[in-house]
Short mmCIF file of C-alpha atoms and ligand atoms in Angstrom, two decimals:
data_model
loop_
_atom_site.label_atom_id
_atom_site.label_comp_id
_atom_site.label_asym_id
_atom_site.label_seq_id
_atom_site.Cartn_x
_atom_site.Cartn_y
_atom_site.Cartn_z
CA MET A 1 -10.03 13.19 46.21
CA THR A 2 -11.31 8.86 45.79
CA PRO A 3 -7.39 7.55 43.70
CA ASP A 4 -8.77 6.46 40.78
CA ARG A 5 -6.66 3.35 41.25
CA ALA A 6 -5.16 1.37 44.69
CA PRO A 7 -1.24 2.96 44.19
CA THR A 8 1.50 0.00 43.15
CA VAL A 9 3.12 -1.92 45.00
CA HIS A 10 5.87 0.33 44.07
CA GLU A 11 3.85 3.29 44.53
CA LEU A 12 3.91 2.33 48.36
CA LEU A 13 6.85 1.96 49.19
CA ALA A 14 8.20 4.97 48.46
CA PHE A 15 5.29 6.69 50.30
CA TYR A 16 7.08 4.98 53.96
CA LEU A 17 10.01 5.93 52.93
CA GLU A 18 8.82 9.82 52.24
CA ALA A 19 7.08 9.30 55.69
CA GLY A 20 11.06 7.42 57.27
CA VAL A 21 9.21 4.27 57.26
CA ASP A 22 12.55 2.72 55.48
CA CYS A 23 12.73 -1.02 57.70
CA ALA A 24 9.99 -3.72 58.97
CA LEU A 25 9.96 -4.25 62.76
CA MET A 26 8.92 -8.01 62.21
CA ASP A 27 9.39 -10.97 60.30
CA GLU A 28 5.46 -11.18 59.15
CA PRO A 29 3.52 -7.39 58.53
CA VAL A 30 0.96 -7.14 60.66
CA ASN A 31 -2.00 -6.36 58.65
CA ARG A 32 -3.19 -2.49 62.07
CA VAL A 33 -6.29 -1.96 59.51
CA SER A 34 -8.70 -5.37 60.24
CA ASP A 35 -9.45 -6.23 63.56
CA ASP A 36 -8.07 -10.06 62.99
CA SER A 37 -4.84 -7.40 64.50
CA ALA A 38 -6.07 -6.82 67.59
CA ALA A 39 -6.23 -10.34 68.25
CA PRO A 40 -3.21 -11.70 71.07
CA ARG A 41 -0.20 -13.40 68.40
CA GLU A 42 1.15 -16.29 68.43
CA GLN A 43 5.05 -15.47 70.38
CA PRO A 44 7.47 -16.28 68.38
CA GLN A 45 9.61 -19.00 70.21
CA ALA A 46 12.42 -17.23 72.38
CA ALA A 47 16.04 -18.13 71.46
CA PRO A 48 19.08 -19.00 72.63
CA VAL A 49 20.03 -16.35 75.22
CA ARG A 50 23.78 -15.55 75.54
CA THR A 51 26.32 -15.08 77.80
CA ALA A 52 28.26 -11.69 77.99
CA PRO A 53 31.86 -11.96 79.11
CA ALA A 54 32.47 -11.77 82.42
CA ALA A 55 34.16 -8.84 82.32
CA MET A 56 31.50 -7.00 81.47
CA PRO A 57 28.43 -6.56 83.61
CA VAL A 58 26.41 -6.23 80.95
CA ALA A 59 22.30 -7.63 80.94
CA ARG A 60 20.73 -9.81 78.16
CA SER A 61 18.32 -11.89 77.18
CA GLU A 62 15.59 -11.54 74.49
CA ALA A 63 13.18 -8.67 75.90
CA ALA A 64 14.94 -5.66 76.53
CA PRO A 65 15.31 -5.57 79.81
CA ALA A 66 13.11 -3.55 82.08
CA PRO A 67 15.41 0.01 81.53
CA GLU A 68 16.00 0.76 84.62
CA VAL A 69 17.92 -2.36 84.81
CA ALA A 70 19.70 -1.19 80.92
CA ILE A 71 20.59 2.04 82.64
CA GLN A 72 22.50 0.34 85.47
CA SER A 73 24.18 -2.42 83.84
CA ALA A 74 24.84 0.45 81.18
CA ARG A 75 26.72 2.62 84.47
CA GLU A 76 29.02 -0.17 85.07
CA ALA A 77 29.19 -1.45 81.41
CA ALA A 78 31.15 1.98 80.37
CA ARG A 79 32.81 2.45 84.56
CA THR A 80 35.47 0.35 83.37
CA ALA A 81 35.85 0.32 79.81
CA PRO A 82 39.72 1.45 79.75
CA SER A 83 39.44 2.99 76.15
CA LEU A 84 37.98 3.68 73.63
CA GLU A 85 38.25 -0.07 71.32
CA VAL A 86 37.65 -1.79 74.81
CA LEU A 87 34.55 0.64 75.09
CA ARG A 88 33.52 0.11 71.96
CA ALA A 89 33.95 -3.03 72.14
CA MET A 90 31.02 -3.74 74.89
CA LEU A 91 28.68 -1.17 72.84
CA GLU A 92 28.97 -4.21 70.38
CA GLN A 93 27.29 -6.59 73.18
CA PHE A 94 25.12 -4.83 75.28
CA ASP A 95 21.88 -5.63 74.64
CA GLY A 96 19.70 -3.46 76.55
CA CYS A 97 18.85 -0.95 74.45
CA ALA A 98 16.41 -0.97 70.89
CA LEU A 99 17.17 0.25 69.02
CA LYS A 100 20.35 -2.09 68.02
CA SER A 101 18.16 -4.14 67.22
CA THR A 102 16.60 -1.86 64.48
CA ALA A 103 20.03 -0.17 63.16
CA THR A 104 22.24 -1.66 60.42
CA ARG A 105 24.47 -0.94 62.64
CA LEU A 106 27.00 0.05 65.63
CA VAL A 107 28.40 4.22 65.54
CA PHE A 108 30.69 4.64 67.25
CA ALA A 109 32.75 7.36 66.65
CA ASP A 110 35.02 8.98 63.71
CA GLY A 111 38.53 11.31 63.35
CA ASN A 112 41.63 11.72 65.52
CA PRO A 113 40.81 10.08 69.38
CA LEU A 114 44.07 12.57 70.48
CA ALA A 115 41.82 15.53 69.12
CA ARG A 116 41.46 18.67 71.77
CA ILE A 117 37.93 19.50 70.33
CA MET A 118 34.23 16.64 69.96
CA PHE A 119 32.13 17.52 68.88
CA VAL A 120 28.02 14.96 69.24
CA GLY A 121 25.58 14.49 68.22
CA GLU A 122 22.01 13.64 68.29
CA ALA A 123 21.89 9.89 66.45
CA PRO A 124 23.01 8.19 63.48
CA GLY A 125 20.78 9.08 60.52
CA ARG A 126 19.89 6.47 57.55
CA GLU A 127 23.13 7.30 55.90
CA GLU A 128 25.29 7.61 58.95
CA ASP A 129 23.61 3.84 59.87
CA ILE A 130 24.63 2.48 56.51
CA GLU A 131 28.39 3.25 56.64
CA GLY A 132 29.12 2.73 60.38
CA LEU A 133 30.74 6.60 60.51
CA PRO A 134 28.72 9.57 62.73
CA PHE A 135 27.98 12.54 60.45
CA VAL A 136 28.70 10.90 56.94
CA GLY A 137 24.96 12.97 54.80
CA ARG A 138 23.75 15.77 54.22
CA SER A 139 24.57 17.84 58.25
CA GLY A 140 27.64 15.30 57.90
CA GLN A 141 29.07 17.45 54.87
CA LEU A 142 27.99 20.95 56.24
CA LEU A 143 29.60 20.24 59.48
CA ASN A 144 33.10 19.58 57.83
CA ARG A 145 32.31 22.97 56.26
CA MET A 146 32.16 23.83 60.11
CA ILE A 147 35.32 22.37 61.24
CA ALA A 148 36.99 23.29 58.63
CA ALA A 149 35.86 27.54 59.37
CA ILE A 150 38.17 26.94 62.60
CA GLY A 151 40.95 25.74 60.44
CA LEU A 152 40.69 21.77 61.46
CA ASP A 153 39.32 19.24 59.78
CA ARG A 154 38.03 15.21 60.86
CA THR A 155 41.93 14.04 61.59
CA LYS A 156 41.63 16.39 64.01
CA ALA A 157 38.82 16.05 65.39
CA TYR A 158 36.89 13.83 67.15
CA ILE A 159 32.64 13.45 65.66
CA ALA A 160 30.87 11.33 68.27
CA ASN A 161 26.93 10.90 68.81
CA VAL A 162 24.82 10.04 71.92
CA ILE A 163 23.01 7.88 70.88
CA PRO A 164 25.62 4.96 68.78
CA TRP A 165 21.85 3.62 66.94
CA ARG A 166 19.66 5.43 64.18
CA PRO A 167 16.43 5.40 65.54
CA PRO A 168 14.36 3.93 63.29
CA GLY A 169 12.46 6.19 60.69
CA ASN A 170 14.88 8.74 62.55
CA ARG A 171 12.29 9.18 64.94
CA THR A 172 13.05 11.39 68.19
CA PRO A 173 15.07 8.73 70.39
CA THR A 174 12.65 8.35 73.85
CA PRO A 175 14.22 9.74 76.60
CA GLN A 176 13.98 6.28 78.74
CA GLU A 177 16.87 5.51 75.07
CA THR A 178 18.59 9.39 75.62
CA GLN A 179 19.57 7.51 79.96
CA ILE A 180 20.66 4.01 78.47
CA CYS A 181 22.50 5.29 76.18
CA LEU A 182 23.88 8.37 78.08
CA PRO A 183 27.80 6.23 80.65
CA PHE A 184 28.41 5.19 77.05
CA ILE A 185 29.00 8.66 75.59
CA GLN A 186 30.39 10.05 79.03
CA ARG A 187 32.81 7.69 79.22
CA GLN A 188 33.21 8.20 75.70
CA ILE A 189 33.78 11.76 75.98
CA GLU A 190 36.37 11.11 79.82
CA LEU A 191 38.77 9.52 77.74
CA VAL A 192 38.86 11.19 74.20
CA ASN A 193 39.31 14.60 77.31
CA PRO A 194 39.52 17.30 74.03
CA ASP A 195 39.96 20.74 75.49
CA VAL A 196 36.92 21.85 73.82
CA LEU A 197 33.60 20.31 73.99
CA VAL A 198 31.46 20.85 70.87
CA THR A 199 27.40 19.53 71.52
CA LEU A 200 25.10 20.20 68.51
CA GLY A 201 21.77 20.87 68.64
CA ASN A 202 19.45 21.13 71.65
CA PRO A 203 18.57 16.68 72.60
CA SER A 204 22.29 16.41 73.16
CA THR A 205 23.41 19.99 74.66
CA GLN A 206 20.26 19.43 77.19
CA THR A 207 21.56 15.64 77.46
CA LEU A 208 25.25 16.45 78.12
CA LEU A 209 25.28 20.48 79.57
CA SER A 210 22.63 18.99 81.96
CA THR A 211 20.51 22.26 81.00
CA ARG A 212 16.64 22.45 79.73
CA GLU A 213 17.04 25.54 77.93
CA GLY A 214 17.21 25.65 73.63
CA ILE A 215 19.10 26.11 72.09
CA MET A 216 18.79 30.04 71.21
CA LYS A 217 19.92 30.34 74.74
CA THR A 218 22.11 28.00 75.26
CA ARG A 219 24.25 28.36 72.11
CA GLY A 220 27.95 30.16 71.76
CA ARG A 221 28.23 30.54 76.20
CA TRP A 222 30.05 28.45 77.95
CA PHE A 223 29.46 25.60 79.79
CA ASP A 224 31.75 22.89 82.62
CA TYR A 225 31.66 19.83 81.17
CA ASP A 226 32.32 17.31 84.35
CA THR A 227 33.47 14.16 83.32
CA GLY A 228 34.53 13.75 87.31
CA THR A 229 38.25 13.87 86.93
CA ARG A 230 37.94 17.35 85.34
CA LYS A 231 35.84 20.04 83.64
CA ILE A 232 36.25 20.36 79.94
CA LYS A 233 34.75 23.48 78.04
CA ALA A 234 31.50 23.01 76.83
CA MET A 235 29.90 24.84 74.46
CA ALA A 236 26.65 24.37 72.24
CA THR A 237 25.90 24.82 68.99
CA PHE A 238 23.01 24.89 66.24
CA HIS A 239 22.65 21.09 64.63
CA PRO A 240 24.02 20.72 61.03
CA ALA A 241 20.71 19.58 60.21
CA TYR A 242 19.26 22.86 62.12
CA LEU A 243 21.16 25.08 59.55
CA LEU A 244 20.06 23.34 56.59
CA ARG A 245 16.70 24.15 57.08
CA SER A 246 16.92 27.65 58.28
CA PRO A 247 20.27 28.86 57.21
CA SER A 248 19.78 32.83 58.16
CA TYR A 249 20.96 30.54 61.68
CA LYS A 250 24.00 30.36 59.85
CA ARG A 251 25.90 33.49 60.75
CA LEU A 252 25.16 32.68 64.38
CA ALA A 253 26.35 29.27 64.00
CA TRP A 254 29.65 30.84 62.99
CA GLN A 255 30.39 33.28 66.12
CA ASP A 256 29.99 30.14 67.86
CA LEU A 257 33.45 28.74 66.06
CA ARG A 258 35.08 31.50 66.53
CA ALA A 259 34.83 31.60 69.95
CA ILE A 260 35.68 28.28 69.86
CA ALA A 261 38.13 28.38 67.34
CA LYS A 262 39.69 31.80 70.38
CA ALA A 263 39.43 28.63 73.21
CA LEU A 264 41.38 26.32 70.47
CA GLY A 265 44.34 29.52 70.84
N1 URA B 301 22.23 13.52 62.91
C1 URA B 301 23.03 13.44 63.73
O1 URA B 301 22.65 13.57 64.58
N2 URA B 301 23.77 12.70 63.58
C2 URA B 301 24.63 12.23 62.82
O2 URA B 301 25.41 11.01 62.82
C3 URA B 301 23.95 12.57 61.76
C4 URA B 301 23.13 13.27 61.75
#
């Protein structure tokens, strides 16, 4: 059906928002429908390259470094972080992941770094990006109830994500973005050193537990997560966002939580 009038700016913006487009990537709009947009555009002047503090082997340039360079740089940086505070500061300085430039802020972690249990999700969403804390939106409220089901709350649990910056429009992070961020979450797990690690959903499970099996097969099973210095008991369960969409799986998630509570004694 052809609309009988052009949409208003307000309707267009509402349409974009609904489709997940909620941030501008460039200062100037690009008309991708017009033929002219195919013509090469004048490149903006590169801003001066900032230098990283000597202690942090972090690639910093205006153009994102090649993924292999960024991954190597992330590994070298994360490995040397002696504490969570330094790791967070390193991430604030790290320019190897393009997601940083579209996110509002870094979403590092929430909860108690001395907790015996650590939950790891995929990547922050809109609310998390605004607040700078993981799992504060609707799925975060369900995660709070999952944590409460094992007799704990955020003061007795530690929560982070594999990716610490929100992908624009909540798109799935690319494998390269995941590999670039991986050394930082690995070091974060090593520094928190929980007794039980819980991976929430498929992406976090496959990335951290090095499996290609889907969540239907991996959930509820114990894995060994090797930090390099210690093996941590790890269990995969459903992501709370998935449970919001498919509430019938809550029964299985609650089974997983009972097993986790038992492991924590
Ligand atoms: N989903 C995630 O995986 N992490 C968050 O922090 C929020 C939603």
